[in-house]
């Protein structure tokens, strides 16, 4: 028991993610946005401009495209796919980080600032506009 308590104490002292214990799940961007995303039937999502941040998992959404997030290596086919998704409105929701979208097809429906690895980021949730009837 002493060894177990010692290792738990050591892991809390050395982990970079201890600060997350001070937040409720509902305060975290992925879970906050998931509440909105789940309101749609069979929603689709793109994590745009940064590595996957847990948004698919939190919302219970499976990616519908090969490049479901922006990788940390430049790939022409990834950039082309993302641009096509933006221009044609192929997904219901797009999540960005510190990068507001300038698209006539999407509207920002939520934004939240949240720390990640000792930096403060603003996460944006965009929803595809519904066509006028």
XYZ file of C-alpha atoms in Angstrom:
133
model
C 0.000 0.000 0.000
C 2.857 2.361 0.857
C 4.489 1.753 -2.534
C 1.164 2.310 -4.354
C 0.546 5.581 -2.522
C 4.132 6.599 -3.231
C 3.785 5.967 -6.982
C 0.434 7.790 -7.120
C 1.953 10.778 -5.335
C 4.961 10.746 -7.651
C 2.773 10.572 -10.764
C 0.690 13.533 -9.576
C 3.864 15.494 -8.920
C 5.508 14.735 -12.280
C 2.514 14.672 -14.660
C 2.025 17.613 -17.028
C -1.749 17.089 -16.899
C -2.419 17.561 -13.176
C -3.882 21.006 -13.908
C -6.783 19.289 -15.745
C -7.984 17.869 -12.428
C -9.135 21.392 -11.519
C -11.710 21.446 -14.337
C -15.047 19.709 -14.622
C -15.570 17.641 -17.746
C -18.224 20.087 -18.971
C -15.675 22.925 -18.935
C -13.344 21.205 -21.385
C -13.783 22.235 -25.035
C -14.299 18.719 -26.414
C -17.096 17.917 -23.972
C -18.668 21.356 -24.191
C -18.796 21.200 -27.999
C -20.016 17.586 -27.877
C -23.238 18.738 -26.216
C -24.003 20.883 -29.260
C -22.817 18.334 -31.832
C -24.960 15.542 -30.366
C -28.112 17.593 -30.973
C -27.830 16.777 -34.684
C -28.812 13.443 -36.153
C -25.739 11.602 -37.543
C -23.402 14.607 -37.279
C -20.143 14.864 -39.196
C -17.069 16.685 -37.942
C -13.671 17.987 -39.019
C -10.885 18.840 -36.574
C -9.284 21.621 -38.669
C -5.856 23.174 -38.235
C -4.458 21.087 -35.359
C -3.932 17.533 -34.182
C -6.917 15.583 -32.899
C -8.029 17.037 -29.582
C -10.532 14.374 -28.487
C -13.508 16.058 -30.147
C -14.573 12.969 -32.114
C -14.464 10.757 -29.030
C -16.306 13.224 -26.814
C -19.070 13.701 -29.395
C -19.314 10.016 -30.305
C -18.628 10.834 -33.968
C -16.564 8.715 -36.331
C -14.487 10.592 -38.923
C -15.932 10.553 -42.432
C -12.801 11.602 -44.276
C -9.253 10.259 -44.486
C -7.627 13.377 -43.028
C -9.884 13.930 -40.014
C -7.458 16.380 -38.399
C -4.447 18.422 -39.442
C -1.260 16.428 -39.087
C 2.041 17.956 -38.044
C 3.559 17.177 -41.441
C 2.592 19.061 -44.602
C 0.723 16.850 -47.060
C -0.696 18.321 -50.258
C -3.555 15.796 -50.353
C -4.533 16.607 -46.755
C -4.641 20.336 -47.476
C -6.640 19.742 -50.665
C -9.151 17.559 -48.840
C -9.624 20.114 -46.063
C -10.083 22.955 -48.553
C -12.653 20.883 -50.453
C -14.553 20.193 -47.229
C -14.609 23.917 -46.392
C -15.605 25.094 -49.873
C -18.325 22.498 -50.373
C -19.655 22.319 -46.820
C -19.125 18.561 -46.615
C -19.294 18.264 -42.816
C -21.833 19.518 -40.281
C -19.289 20.834 -37.763
C -15.710 22.117 -37.813
C -13.513 22.660 -34.757
C -10.545 25.039 -34.964
C -7.989 26.233 -32.432
C -6.809 29.869 -32.477
C -7.922 30.006 -36.097
C -11.278 31.606 -36.867
C -12.804 30.389 -40.136
C -13.725 32.747 -42.913
C -16.347 30.713 -44.735
C -19.765 31.718 -46.064
C -20.972 28.152 -45.407
C -20.208 27.969 -41.672
C -21.154 30.027 -38.638
C -19.434 30.069 -35.252
C -21.828 28.617 -32.672
C -19.482 28.387 -29.675
C -16.003 29.404 -28.559
C -14.076 28.686 -25.387
C -10.596 29.534 -24.120
C -8.822 26.697 -22.368
C -5.221 25.946 -21.356
C -3.247 23.201 -23.063
C 0.352 22.400 -22.197
C 1.017 25.752 -20.476
C -0.560 27.825 -23.263
C -4.010 29.354 -23.532
C -5.912 28.504 -26.707
C -9.304 29.541 -28.019
C -11.314 26.720 -29.551
C -14.096 27.503 -32.019
C -17.036 25.335 -33.032
C -18.527 26.063 -36.442
C -21.770 24.652 -37.767
C -22.750 24.459 -41.411
C -25.451 26.992 -42.216
C -28.771 25.531 -43.180
C -29.893 26.507 -46.665
C -32.716 29.056 -46.799
C -36.041 27.440 -47.598
